[in-house]
mmCIF file of C-alpha atoms and ligand atoms in Angstrom:
data_model
loop_
_atom_site.group_PDB
_atom_site.id
_atom_site.type_symbol
_atom_site.label_atom_id
_atom_site.label_comp_id
_atom_site.label_asym_id
_atom_site.label_seq_id
_atom_site.Cartn_x
_atom_site.Cartn_y
_atom_site.Cartn_z
ATOM 1 C CA MET A 300 21.235 -33.421 -144.489
ATOM 2 C CA ASN A 301 19.818 -34.881 -147.730
ATOM 3 C CA SER A 302 16.987 -32.611 -147.876
ATOM 4 C CA ARG A 303 19.196 -29.481 -147.293
ATOM 5 C CA ARG A 304 21.411 -30.708 -150.144
ATOM 6 C CA ASN A 305 18.166 -31.228 -152.454
ATOM 7 C CA PHE A 306 17.074 -27.624 -151.307
ATOM 8 C CA LEU A 307 20.682 -26.064 -152.165
ATOM 9 C CA GLN A 308 20.530 -27.994 -155.561
ATOM 10 C CA LYS A 309 17.123 -26.728 -156.301
ATOM 11 C CA LEU A 310 18.247 -23.137 -155.264
ATOM 12 C CA ALA A 311 21.115 -23.273 -157.740
ATOM 13 C CA ALA A 312 18.791 -24.291 -160.655
ATOM 14 C CA SER A 313 16.440 -21.555 -159.716
ATOM 15 C CA VAL A 314 19.362 -18.997 -159.783
ATOM 16 C CA ALA A 315 20.008 -20.037 -163.332
ATOM 17 C CA ALA A 316 16.335 -19.762 -164.265
ATOM 18 C CA PHE A 317 15.627 -16.482 -162.395
ATOM 19 C CA PRO A 318 19.023 -14.612 -162.255
ATOM 20 C CA LEU A 319 17.402 -11.315 -161.816
ATOM 21 C CA LEU A 320 15.872 -12.300 -158.398
ATOM 22 C CA SER A 321 17.483 -12.153 -154.994
ATOM 23 C CA VAL A 322 18.590 -15.338 -153.229
ATOM 24 C CA GLU A 323 16.104 -14.599 -150.560
ATOM 25 C CA THR A 324 13.284 -14.563 -153.006
ATOM 26 C CA LEU A 325 14.592 -17.720 -154.828
ATOM 27 C CA ALA A 326 14.704 -19.602 -151.417
ATOM 28 C CA SER A 327 11.074 -18.425 -150.951
ATOM 29 C CA ILE A 328 10.200 -19.826 -154.377
ATOM 30 C CA GLU A 329 11.729 -23.293 -153.460
ATOM 31 C CA GLN A 330 9.885 -23.337 -150.162
ATOM 32 C CA THR A 331 6.602 -21.944 -151.215
ATOM 33 C CA GLY A 332 6.479 -22.758 -154.928
ATOM 34 C CA SER A 333 5.662 -19.071 -155.533
ATOM 35 C CA LEU A 334 7.809 -16.122 -157.014
ATOM 36 C CA VAL A 335 6.230 -13.951 -154.159
ATOM 37 C CA GLN A 336 6.851 -13.883 -150.609
ATOM 38 C CA ASP A 337 4.193 -14.099 -147.884
ATOM 39 C CA GLY A 338 2.282 -11.049 -147.024
ATOM 40 C CA PRO A 339 -1.314 -9.693 -147.012
ATOM 41 C CA PRO A 340 -3.343 -10.689 -149.813
ATOM 42 C CA LEU A 341 -4.548 -8.012 -152.513
ATOM 43 C CA ARG A 342 -8.162 -8.399 -152.670
ATOM 44 C CA VAL A 343 -9.388 -7.589 -156.270
ATOM 45 C CA ALA A 344 -12.702 -6.696 -157.808
ATOM 46 C CA ILE A 345 -12.752 -7.497 -161.605
ATOM 47 C CA MET A 346 -14.610 -4.941 -163.679
ATOM 48 C CA GLY A 347 -15.913 -6.357 -167.033
ATOM 49 C CA LEU A 348 -16.561 -10.117 -167.027
ATOM 50 C CA GLY A 349 -15.750 -10.754 -170.692
ATOM 51 C CA SER A 350 -13.359 -13.108 -172.223
ATOM 52 C CA TYR A 351 -10.103 -11.686 -170.778
ATOM 53 C CA GLY A 352 -11.646 -10.977 -167.397
ATOM 54 C CA THR A 353 -12.682 -14.616 -167.154
ATOM 55 C CA ARG A 354 -9.068 -15.737 -168.097
ATOM 56 C CA VAL A 355 -7.683 -13.498 -165.285
ATOM 57 C CA ALA A 356 -10.279 -14.912 -162.774
ATOM 58 C CA GLU A 357 -9.269 -18.572 -163.692
ATOM 59 C CA ALA A 358 -5.566 -17.765 -163.336
ATOM 60 C CA MET A 359 -6.123 -16.004 -159.882
ATOM 61 C CA LYS A 360 -7.335 -19.387 -158.573
ATOM 62 C CA ASP A 361 -3.618 -20.337 -158.225
ATOM 63 C CA CYS A 362 -2.494 -16.928 -156.796
ATOM 64 C CA LYS A 363 -0.757 -16.903 -153.595
ATOM 65 C CA ARG A 364 -1.003 -13.205 -152.927
ATOM 66 C CA ALA A 365 -3.891 -11.984 -155.127
ATOM 67 C CA ARG A 366 -7.445 -12.935 -154.501
ATOM 68 C CA LEU A 367 -10.654 -12.354 -156.485
ATOM 69 C CA THR A 368 -13.110 -10.998 -153.839
ATOM 70 C CA GLY A 369 -15.591 -8.773 -155.935
ATOM 71 C CA VAL A 370 -17.109 -8.078 -159.451
ATOM 72 C CA VAL A 371 -18.495 -5.255 -161.301
ATOM 73 C CA SER A 372 -20.856 -6.050 -164.251
ATOM 74 C CA GLY A 373 -23.840 -4.724 -166.149
ATOM 75 C CA THR A 374 -25.078 -8.227 -166.637
ATOM 76 C CA PRO A 375 -26.964 -9.665 -163.584
ATOM 77 C CA ALA A 376 -26.811 -13.376 -165.027
ATOM 78 C CA LYS A 377 -22.880 -13.086 -165.148
ATOM 79 C CA ILE A 378 -22.730 -11.682 -161.663
ATOM 80 C CA THR A 379 -24.814 -14.763 -160.326
ATOM 81 C CA SER A 380 -22.696 -17.303 -162.146
ATOM 82 C CA TRP A 381 -19.389 -15.777 -161.028
ATOM 83 C CA GLN A 382 -20.741 -15.487 -157.381
ATOM 84 C CA SER A 383 -21.193 -19.268 -157.453
ATOM 85 C CA LYS A 384 -18.107 -20.173 -159.452
ATOM 86 C CA TYR A 385 -15.695 -17.897 -157.455
ATOM 87 C CA ASN A 386 -17.505 -17.874 -154.008
ATOM 88 C CA ILE A 387 -18.106 -14.025 -154.240
ATOM 89 C CA PRO A 388 -20.386 -12.644 -151.476
ATOM 90 C CA ALA A 389 -23.386 -10.494 -152.682
ATOM 91 C CA LYS A 390 -22.059 -7.436 -150.692
ATOM 92 C CA ASN A 391 -19.035 -7.405 -152.938
ATOM 93 C CA CYS A 392 -21.142 -7.411 -156.354
ATOM 94 C CA TYR A 393 -21.727 -4.103 -158.206
ATOM 95 C CA ASN A 394 -22.965 -2.857 -161.505
ATOM 96 C CA TYR A 395 -21.821 0.213 -163.435
ATOM 97 C CA GLU A 396 -24.304 2.527 -161.880
ATOM 98 C CA ASN A 397 -23.588 1.660 -158.261
ATOM 99 C CA PHE A 398 -19.969 0.781 -158.132
ATOM 100 C CA ASP A 399 -18.901 4.062 -156.675
ATOM 101 C CA ARG A 400 -20.182 2.630 -153.413
ATOM 102 C CA ILE A 401 -17.248 0.253 -153.534
ATOM 103 C CA LYS A 402 -15.562 3.000 -151.490
ATOM 104 C CA ASP A 403 -17.509 1.769 -148.339
ATOM 105 C CA ASN A 404 -16.229 -1.879 -148.894
ATOM 106 C CA PRO A 405 -13.240 -2.640 -146.702
ATOM 107 C CA ASP A 406 -12.875 -5.942 -148.355
ATOM 108 C CA ILE A 407 -11.842 -4.764 -151.687
ATOM 109 C CA ASP A 408 -8.403 -3.342 -152.193
ATOM 110 C CA ALA A 409 -8.171 -2.963 -155.961
ATOM 111 C CA VAL A 410 -10.297 -2.762 -158.954
ATOM 112 C CA TYR A 411 -9.069 -4.457 -162.168
ATOM 113 C CA VAL A 412 -10.629 -2.635 -165.170
ATOM 114 C CA ILE A 413 -11.019 -5.177 -168.112
ATOM 115 C CA THR A 414 -13.582 -3.406 -170.269
ATOM 116 C CA PRO A 415 -13.283 -2.145 -173.716
ATOM 117 C CA ASN A 416 -10.635 0.532 -174.139
ATOM 118 C CA ALA A 417 -12.643 3.617 -174.465
ATOM 119 C CA LEU A 418 -14.232 2.880 -171.040
ATOM 120 C CA HIS A 419 -10.813 2.446 -169.201
ATOM 121 C CA ARG A 420 -10.314 6.160 -168.334
ATOM 122 C CA GLU A 421 -13.898 6.512 -166.862
ATOM 123 C CA HIS A 422 -13.682 3.235 -165.025
ATOM 124 C CA ALA A 423 -10.228 3.699 -163.557
ATOM 125 C CA ILE A 424 -10.751 7.391 -162.454
ATOM 126 C CA ARG A 425 -14.101 6.244 -160.752
ATOM 127 C CA ALA A 426 -12.224 3.295 -158.927
ATOM 128 C CA ALA A 427 -9.446 5.752 -157.692
ATOM 129 C CA LYS A 428 -11.977 8.391 -156.532
ATOM 130 C CA ALA A 429 -13.510 5.502 -154.435
ATOM 131 C CA GLY A 430 -10.027 5.006 -152.829
ATOM 132 C CA LYS A 431 -9.171 1.732 -154.581
ATOM 133 C CA HIS A 432 -5.904 0.924 -156.324
ATOM 134 C CA VAL A 433 -6.328 0.445 -160.012
ATOM 135 C CA ILE A 434 -5.027 -2.328 -162.301
ATOM 136 C CA CYS A 435 -6.029 -1.349 -165.986
ATOM 137 C CA GLU A 436 -5.959 -3.376 -169.050
ATOM 138 C CA LYS A 437 -3.754 -2.386 -172.041
ATOM 139 C CA PRO A 438 -4.135 0.079 -173.866
ATOM 140 C CA MET A 439 -4.361 2.087 -170.595
ATOM 141 C CA ALA A 440 -6.493 4.759 -172.510
ATOM 142 C CA LEU A 441 -7.265 5.853 -175.968
ATOM 143 C CA ASN A 442 -4.592 8.532 -176.017
ATOM 144 C CA ALA A 443 -1.863 10.337 -173.953
ATOM 145 C CA LYS A 444 -4.192 12.960 -172.840
ATOM 146 C CA GLU A 445 -6.784 10.366 -171.114
ATOM 147 C CA GLY A 446 -3.739 8.467 -169.831
ATOM 148 C CA GLN A 447 -2.309 11.633 -168.087
ATOM 149 C CA GLU A 448 -5.813 12.268 -166.505
ATOM 150 C CA MET A 449 -5.687 8.606 -165.216
ATOM 151 C CA VAL A 450 -2.164 9.002 -163.766
ATOM 152 C CA ASP A 451 -3.255 12.400 -162.159
ATOM 153 C CA ALA A 452 -6.401 10.972 -160.746
ATOM 154 C CA CYS A 453 -4.589 8.170 -159.136
ATOM 155 C CA LYS A 454 -2.026 10.376 -157.643
ATOM 156 C CA LYS A 455 -4.560 12.659 -156.150
ATOM 157 C CA ALA A 456 -6.536 9.732 -154.681
ATOM 158 C CA ASN A 457 -3.094 8.335 -153.366
ATOM 159 C CA VAL A 458 -3.649 4.869 -154.905
ATOM 160 C CA LYS A 459 -1.568 2.885 -157.300
ATOM 161 C CA LEU A 460 -2.140 2.652 -161.152
ATOM 162 C CA LEU A 461 -0.853 -0.539 -162.690
ATOM 163 C CA VAL A 462 -1.303 -1.672 -166.285
ATOM 164 C CA GLY A 463 -1.834 -5.239 -167.324
ATOM 165 C CA TYR A 464 1.590 -5.734 -168.996
ATOM 166 C CA ARG A 465 1.778 -9.429 -168.281
ATOM 167 C CA MET A 466 4.925 -10.112 -170.411
ATOM 168 C CA HIS A 467 6.707 -7.828 -167.877
ATOM 169 C CA PHE A 468 6.871 -10.808 -165.439
ATOM 170 C CA GLU A 469 7.292 -13.666 -168.067
ATOM 171 C CA PRO A 470 10.518 -15.535 -167.306
ATOM 172 C CA LYS A 471 12.062 -15.799 -170.729
ATOM 173 C CA THR A 472 11.417 -12.248 -171.423
ATOM 174 C CA LEU A 473 13.050 -11.369 -168.199
ATOM 175 C CA GLU A 474 16.144 -13.439 -168.980
ATOM 176 C CA ILE A 475 16.695 -11.528 -172.254
ATOM 177 C CA VAL A 476 16.053 -8.249 -170.429
ATOM 178 C CA ARG A 477 18.863 -9.361 -167.808
ATOM 179 C CA MET A 478 21.255 -10.378 -170.734
ATOM 180 C CA ARG A 479 20.796 -7.033 -172.311
ATOM 181 C CA LYS A 480 21.197 -5.141 -169.106
ATOM 182 C CA GLU A 481 24.312 -7.139 -168.143
ATOM 183 C CA GLY A 482 25.934 -6.411 -171.597
ATOM 184 C CA GLU A 483 25.968 -9.969 -172.648
ATOM 185 C CA LEU A 484 24.473 -8.873 -176.097
ATOM 186 C CA GLY A 485 26.757 -5.971 -176.515
ATOM 187 C CA LYS A 486 25.510 -2.836 -178.113
ATOM 188 C CA ILE A 487 21.995 -3.028 -179.215
ATOM 189 C CA LEU A 488 21.345 -1.594 -182.812
ATOM 190 C CA PHE A 489 18.274 -3.333 -183.892
ATOM 191 C CA PHE A 490 14.842 -4.744 -182.816
ATOM 192 C CA GLN A 491 12.260 -6.213 -184.791
ATOM 193 C CA GLY A 492 8.619 -6.717 -183.565
ATOM 194 C CA LEU A 493 5.812 -8.483 -185.405
ATOM 195 C CA SER A 494 2.449 -8.303 -183.778
ATOM 196 C CA GLY A 495 -0.622 -9.488 -185.322
ATOM 197 C CA PHE A 496 -3.659 -11.768 -185.981
ATOM 198 C CA ALA A 497 -6.496 -12.050 -188.515
ATOM 199 C CA ILE A 498 -9.520 -10.608 -186.662
ATOM 200 C CA GLY A 499 -12.933 -12.444 -187.172
ATOM 201 C CA ASP A 500 -16.266 -10.885 -186.348
ATOM 202 C CA PRO A 501 -16.791 -7.567 -187.941
ATOM 203 C CA GLY A 502 -19.224 -6.375 -185.540
ATOM 204 C CA GLN A 503 -17.066 -6.702 -182.486
ATOM 205 C CA TRP A 504 -16.088 -3.650 -180.343
ATOM 206 C CA ARG A 505 -12.385 -4.004 -181.502
ATOM 207 C CA LEU A 506 -13.524 -2.784 -184.964
ATOM 208 C CA THR A 507 -15.488 0.126 -183.637
ATOM 209 C CA LYS A 508 -13.506 3.268 -183.467
ATOM 210 C CA GLU A 509 -15.667 4.656 -180.579
ATOM 211 C CA LEU A 510 -14.965 1.734 -178.257
ATOM 212 C CA ALA A 511 -11.475 0.544 -179.476
ATOM 213 C CA GLY A 512 -10.120 4.210 -180.146
ATOM 214 C CA GLY A 513 -8.203 2.721 -183.221
ATOM 215 C CA GLY A 514 -7.412 -0.766 -184.744
ATOM 216 C CA ALA A 515 -4.845 -3.280 -184.548
ATOM 217 C CA LEU A 516 -2.229 -0.830 -183.103
ATOM 218 C CA MET A 517 -4.243 -0.199 -179.976
ATOM 219 C CA ASP A 518 -5.006 -3.838 -179.418
ATOM 220 C CA ILE A 519 -1.950 -5.889 -180.736
ATOM 221 C CA GLY A 520 0.683 -3.480 -182.103
ATOM 222 C CA ILE A 521 1.124 -2.001 -178.699
ATOM 223 C CA TYR A 522 2.877 -5.339 -177.758
ATOM 224 C CA SER A 523 5.621 -4.409 -180.206
ATOM 225 C CA ILE A 524 5.773 -0.699 -179.000
ATOM 226 C CA ASN A 525 5.985 -1.912 -175.337
ATOM 227 C CA GLY A 526 8.445 -4.708 -176.190
ATOM 228 C CA ALA A 527 10.694 -2.430 -178.356
ATOM 229 C CA ARG A 528 11.134 -0.316 -175.208
ATOM 230 C CA TYR A 529 11.830 -3.135 -172.716
ATOM 231 C CA MET A 530 14.034 -5.003 -175.212
ATOM 232 C CA VAL A 531 16.076 -2.007 -176.338
ATOM 233 C CA GLY A 532 16.103 -0.654 -172.729
ATOM 234 C CA GLU A 533 15.871 3.031 -173.975
ATOM 235 C CA GLU A 534 12.989 5.435 -174.641
ATOM 236 C CA PRO A 535 12.367 6.164 -178.527
ATOM 237 C CA VAL A 536 13.023 9.727 -179.574
ATOM 238 C CA TRP A 537 11.394 9.538 -183.012
ATOM 239 C CA VAL A 538 8.688 7.641 -184.936
ATOM 240 C CA THR A 539 7.941 7.083 -188.591
ATOM 241 C CA ALA A 540 4.848 5.102 -189.754
ATOM 242 C CA GLN A 541 2.965 3.847 -192.823
ATOM 243 C CA GLU A 542 -0.446 2.503 -193.137
ATOM 244 C CA THR A 543 -1.928 -0.007 -195.556
ATOM 245 C CA LYS A 544 -5.601 -1.055 -195.880
ATOM 246 C CA THR A 545 -6.841 -3.965 -198.063
ATOM 247 C CA ASP A 546 -10.402 -4.176 -196.615
ATOM 248 C CA PRO A 547 -11.946 -0.810 -195.955
ATOM 249 C CA GLN A 548 -15.361 -2.358 -195.613
ATOM 250 C CA LYS A 549 -14.199 -4.159 -192.430
ATOM 251 C CA PHE A 550 -11.623 -1.563 -191.284
ATOM 252 C CA LYS A 551 -13.630 1.622 -191.337
ATOM 253 C CA PRO A 552 -12.100 5.061 -191.036
ATOM 254 C CA GLY A 553 -10.081 5.492 -187.692
ATOM 255 C CA VAL A 554 -9.740 1.760 -187.365
ATOM 256 C CA ASP A 555 -6.262 0.666 -188.695
ATOM 257 C CA GLU A 556 -5.722 -2.746 -190.347
ATOM 258 C CA THR A 557 -2.011 -2.833 -190.814
ATOM 259 C CA ILE A 558 0.746 -0.200 -189.712
ATOM 260 C CA GLN A 559 4.446 -0.536 -190.193
ATOM 261 C CA PHE A 560 6.215 1.617 -187.865
ATOM 262 C CA GLN A 561 9.890 2.450 -186.951
ATOM 263 C CA LEU A 562 11.227 3.800 -183.707
ATOM 264 C CA GLY A 563 14.612 5.552 -183.302
ATOM 265 C CA PHE A 564 16.430 5.290 -180.006
ATOM 266 C CA PRO A 565 19.019 7.739 -178.552
ATOM 267 C CA GLY A 566 21.794 5.076 -178.621
ATOM 268 C CA GLY A 567 21.396 4.601 -182.295
ATOM 269 C CA ALA A 568 19.259 1.341 -182.259
ATOM 270 C CA VAL A 569 16.217 1.276 -184.567
ATOM 271 C CA ALA A 570 13.095 -0.812 -184.103
ATOM 272 C CA SER A 571 11.197 -2.018 -187.134
ATOM 273 C CA CYS A 572 7.568 -3.205 -186.257
ATOM 274 C CA LEU A 573 4.440 -4.517 -187.954
ATOM 275 C CA SER A 574 0.924 -4.261 -186.468
ATOM 276 C CA THR A 575 -1.847 -6.066 -188.223
ATOM 277 C CA TYR A 576 -5.428 -7.388 -187.927
ATOM 278 C CA SER A 577 -5.030 -9.131 -191.320
ATOM 279 C CA MET A 578 -2.207 -11.838 -190.774
ATOM 280 C CA ASN A 579 -1.929 -14.907 -188.711
ATOM 281 C CA ASN A 580 1.182 -16.188 -187.054
ATOM 282 C CA LEU A 581 2.761 -12.948 -186.494
ATOM 283 C CA ASP A 582 4.201 -12.875 -182.952
ATOM 284 C CA ARG A 583 7.804 -12.477 -183.069
ATOM 285 C CA PHE A 584 10.629 -10.385 -181.389
ATOM 286 C CA PHE A 585 14.197 -10.234 -182.514
ATOM 287 C CA LEU A 586 16.852 -8.277 -180.716
ATOM 288 C CA ASN A 587 20.298 -7.878 -182.253
ATOM 289 C CA GLY A 588 23.389 -6.841 -180.553
ATOM 290 C CA SER A 589 27.120 -6.542 -181.301
ATOM 291 C CA LYS A 590 27.830 -9.617 -179.287
ATOM 292 C CA GLY A 591 24.812 -11.552 -179.568
ATOM 293 C CA PHE A 592 20.970 -11.916 -180.431
ATOM 294 C CA ALA A 593 17.800 -12.945 -178.782
ATOM 295 C CA GLU A 594 14.452 -14.082 -180.261
ATOM 296 C CA LEU A 595 10.976 -15.055 -179.033
ATOM 297 C CA GLN A 596 8.286 -16.611 -181.050
ATOM 298 C CA PRO A 597 5.669 -16.619 -179.869
ATOM 299 C CA ALA A 598 6.812 -13.578 -178.081
ATOM 300 C CA THR A 599 3.602 -12.162 -176.337
ATOM 301 C CA GLY A 600 0.811 -14.999 -176.690
ATOM 302 C CA TYR A 601 -0.415 -16.749 -173.622
ATOM 303 C CA GLY A 602 2.411 -19.165 -173.803
ATOM 304 C CA PRO A 603 4.419 -21.211 -173.504
ATOM 305 C CA ILE A 604 6.680 -18.383 -174.947
ATOM 306 C CA LYS A 605 9.511 -20.021 -176.882
ATOM 307 C CA GLY A 606 12.887 -18.385 -177.745
ATOM 308 C CA ARG A 607 16.607 -18.491 -178.075
ATOM 309 C CA THR A 608 19.507 -16.557 -177.860
ATOM 310 C CA ASN A 609 23.132 -16.812 -179.349
ATOM 311 C CA LYS A 610 23.832 -19.025 -176.249
ATOM 312 C CA GLY A 611 21.067 -21.432 -177.057
ATOM 313 C CA GLU A 612 17.442 -22.272 -176.262
ATOM 314 C CA LEU A 613 15.777 -20.368 -173.425
ATOM 315 C CA THR A 614 14.586 -22.906 -170.826
ATOM 316 C CA GLN A 615 12.929 -20.928 -168.185
ATOM 317 C CA PRO A 616 9.667 -22.584 -166.982
ATOM 318 C CA HIS A 617 6.304 -21.453 -168.349
ATOM 319 C CA MET A 618 3.876 -20.023 -165.739
ATOM 320 C CA THR A 619 0.478 -18.969 -166.440
ATOM 321 C CA HIS A 620 1.003 -15.169 -167.260
ATOM 322 C CA GLN A 621 -2.060 -13.776 -165.405
ATOM 323 C CA THR A 622 -1.175 -15.808 -162.242
ATOM 324 C CA ILE A 623 2.304 -14.523 -161.922
ATOM 325 C CA GLN A 624 1.297 -11.115 -162.896
ATOM 326 C CA MET A 625 -1.331 -10.859 -160.377
ATOM 327 C CA ASP A 626 0.824 -12.182 -157.423
ATOM 328 C CA GLU A 627 3.657 -9.777 -158.553
ATOM 329 C CA MET A 628 1.258 -6.862 -158.628
ATOM 330 C CA ALA A 629 0.001 -7.871 -155.216
ATOM 331 C CA ALA A 630 3.681 -7.404 -153.984
ATOM 332 C CA ILE A 631 3.997 -4.098 -155.811
ATOM 333 C CA ILE A 632 0.780 -2.578 -154.288
ATOM 334 C CA MET A 633 0.980 -4.227 -150.729
ATOM 335 C CA ASP A 634 4.770 -4.209 -150.257
ATOM 336 C CA GLY A 635 6.027 -1.447 -152.511
ATOM 337 C CA LYS A 636 8.112 -4.038 -154.445
ATOM 338 C CA GLN A 637 9.745 -2.723 -157.718
ATOM 339 C CA ALA A 638 9.039 -4.606 -160.936
ATOM 340 C CA VAL A 639 12.118 -5.335 -162.966
ATOM 341 C CA VAL A 640 10.212 -3.865 -166.129
ATOM 342 C CA PRO A 641 7.763 -1.261 -164.555
ATOM 343 C CA VAL A 642 4.091 -1.720 -164.994
ATOM 344 C CA ASP A 643 2.944 1.656 -163.610
ATOM 345 C CA GLY A 644 0.821 4.275 -165.199
ATOM 346 C CA GLU A 645 3.730 6.200 -166.356
ATOM 347 C CA GLU A 646 4.573 3.212 -168.275
ATOM 348 C CA GLY A 647 1.285 2.973 -169.886
ATOM 349 C CA LEU A 648 1.271 6.750 -170.646
ATOM 350 C CA ARG A 649 4.640 6.466 -172.508
ATOM 351 C CA ASP A 650 3.044 3.674 -174.725
ATOM 352 C CA LEU A 651 0.055 6.112 -175.401
ATOM 353 C CA LYS A 652 2.380 8.902 -176.326
ATOM 354 C CA ILE A 653 3.871 6.686 -178.869
ATOM 355 C CA ILE A 654 0.696 5.506 -180.189
ATOM 356 C CA ASP A 655 -0.398 9.105 -180.670
ATOM 357 C CA ALA A 656 2.867 9.837 -182.518
ATOM 358 C CA ILE A 657 2.509 6.698 -184.763
ATOM 359 C CA TYR A 658 -1.082 7.887 -185.740
ATOM 360 C CA LYS A 659 0.375 11.438 -186.324
ATOM 361 C CA ALA A 660 3.124 9.995 -188.512
ATOM 362 C CA VAL A 661 0.612 8.028 -190.516
ATOM 363 C CA ALA A 662 -1.546 11.087 -190.967
ATOM 364 C CA THR A 663 1.224 13.448 -191.933
ATOM 365 C CA GLY A 664 3.694 11.032 -193.725
ATOM 366 C CA LYS A 665 6.313 12.764 -191.522
ATOM 367 C CA LYS A 666 8.890 11.722 -188.862
ATOM 368 C CA VAL A 667 7.439 12.684 -185.404
ATOM 369 C CA GLU A 668 9.819 13.578 -182.635
ATOM 370 C CA LEU A 669 9.091 12.166 -179.225
ATOM 371 C CA LYS A 670 9.893 13.375 -175.537
ATOM 372 C CA LEU A 671 9.107 10.491 -173.118
ATOM 373 C CA LEU A 672 11.578 11.644 -170.520
HETATM 374 P P1 NAD B 651 -14.721 -8.654 -174.180
HETATM 375 O O1 NAD B 651 -15.788 -8.058 -175.168
HETATM 376 O O2 NAD B 651 -14.692 -10.129 -174.139
HETATM 377 O O3 NAD B 651 -15.172 -8.198 -172.756
HETATM 378 C C1 NAD B 651 -15.393 -6.876 -172.417
HETATM 379 C C2 NAD B 651 -16.333 -6.712 -171.129
HETATM 380 O O4 NAD B 651 -16.659 -5.459 -171.006
HETATM 381 C C3 NAD B 651 -17.706 -7.562 -171.522
HETATM 382 O O5 NAD B 651 -17.932 -8.407 -170.386
HETATM 383 C C4 NAD B 651 -18.592 -6.374 -171.653
HETATM 384 O O6 NAD B 651 -20.124 -6.793 -171.320
HETATM 385 C C5 NAD B 651 -18.087 -5.402 -170.741
HETATM 386 N N1 NAD B 651 -18.556 -4.020 -171.125
HETATM 387 C C6 NAD B 651 -19.021 -3.129 -170.250
HETATM 388 N N2 NAD B 651 -19.435 -2.051 -170.826
HETATM 389 C C7 NAD B 651 -19.450 -2.202 -172.115
HETATM 390 C C8 NAD B 651 -19.802 -1.487 -173.328
HETATM 391 N N3 NAD B 651 -20.406 -0.237 -173.089
HETATM 392 N N4 NAD B 651 -19.602 -1.976 -174.510
HETATM 393 C C9 NAD B 651 -19.098 -3.254 -174.496
HETATM 394 N N5 NAD B 651 -18.687 -4.104 -173.534
HETATM 395 C C10 NAD B 651 -18.911 -3.498 -172.407
HETATM 396 O O7 NAD B 651 -13.194 -7.939 -174.237
HETATM 397 P P2 NAD B 651 -11.928 -8.536 -173.722
HETATM 398 O O8 NAD B 651 -11.202 -9.361 -174.769
HETATM 399 O O9 NAD B 651 -12.172 -9.252 -172.535
HETATM 400 O O10 NAD B 651 -11.128 -7.301 -173.688
HETATM 401 C C11 NAD B 651 -11.299 -6.129 -172.588
HETATM 402 C C12 NAD B 651 -10.029 -5.535 -172.385
HETATM 403 O O11 NAD B 651 -8.827 -6.399 -172.009
HETATM 404 C C13 NAD B 651 -9.440 -4.787 -173.574
HETATM 405 O O12 NAD B 651 -9.008 -3.531 -173.145
HETATM 406 C C14 NAD B 651 -8.383 -5.508 -174.087
HETATM 407 O O13 NAD B 651 -7.368 -4.739 -174.824
HETATM 408 C C15 NAD B 651 -7.837 -6.258 -172.800
HETATM 409 N N6 NAD B 651 -7.261 -7.412 -173.000
HETATM 410 C C16 NAD B 651 -5.952 -7.619 -172.822
HETATM 411 C C17 NAD B 651 -5.366 -8.984 -173.094
HETATM 412 C C18 NAD B 651 -3.941 -9.249 -172.318
HETATM 413 O O14 NAD B 651 -3.330 -10.177 -172.644
HETATM 414 N N7 NAD B 651 -3.454 -8.391 -171.594
HETATM 415 C C19 NAD B 651 -6.055 -9.821 -173.621
HETATM 416 C C20 NAD B 651 -7.277 -9.683 -174.119
HETATM 417 C C21 NAD B 651 -7.793 -8.536 -173.773
#
């Protein structure tokens, strides 16, 4: 009896912490310690064993549904080290020349593309043609044209395309989305997104137009673009933008240092955002409604995310973002589960259309109309 009472008490606490989830899912969390219900595992090959690939691999050790079973890398020494660290058999290891052969490997369901931005398109399309589901890091591609080609290739190959938007599964973020959806914040008229950090080594690929496709906007400003959409809950219909550059040596032509941009939404809301590679401690979201407000700071770092609303501090528990993301993506791919905030290729494509429009607004000094729906 006691254990049943404890279970029900814990369940009630979970309902408060994760109000968007069904009671069945919450019961499963309490019983299994996971947000994800049982089912077949998603067996993933990580492509690009750099700093973020390593973070994802470490986080996947705690996954219930996703499993790291393969790697794709151009560096033989990294393959050897990952093999022993993550117990990956030699038959599941590929390089960039031979990885199309992954199509004959029944032990890999999905390829997670974690290479520099300019390589996402080619890598994702090759994985799709090999019949594997694709998870691709943000930004999904360099521009909307490339993004559309990726969406089309995955559709043609009948595989899913997901984008590594880890914040879409973050509990405090989802609580704000719930409050906004249920009208607790009233009519939304303003969002502010500040996304930036002071970038170091001037020789890195993030500061090379050919590999990064741009500058801070592609890398970090995209969090404010994406955040504005899921916080306001609408698709923007216009963009204005202004660029400032204080260090043209470090930030060469085509590599943006700082861009301020504004997004207009059909319901009348406006987003005012800053994207920069020159300022530290810029990771803040603020959403204002007629009945309340919500703020997150830090809003998109690896966490713990902190935030409050007009009702008080947000207390949802911290979970390693990449662990929960990969478990949820396993459920999306294997069970057809719907994410509360979508992470599919169309979602990535909309952000790319906004990025294209922001660069156009910077270049022309004019307001650019958007048609995302
Ligand atoms: P990184 O430089 O640490 O790793 C990139 C990897 O790609 C390296 O292992 C490198 O060897 C490999 N690579 C393959 N071909 C290459 C080539 N031609 N030139 C250079 N490198 C090549 O970069 P990272 O920080 O791991 O970023 C990789 C991707 O992940 C980027 O798209 C980035 O935006 C994304 N990312 C996402 C998050 C997130 O929180 N979602 C965080 C960091 C990075």
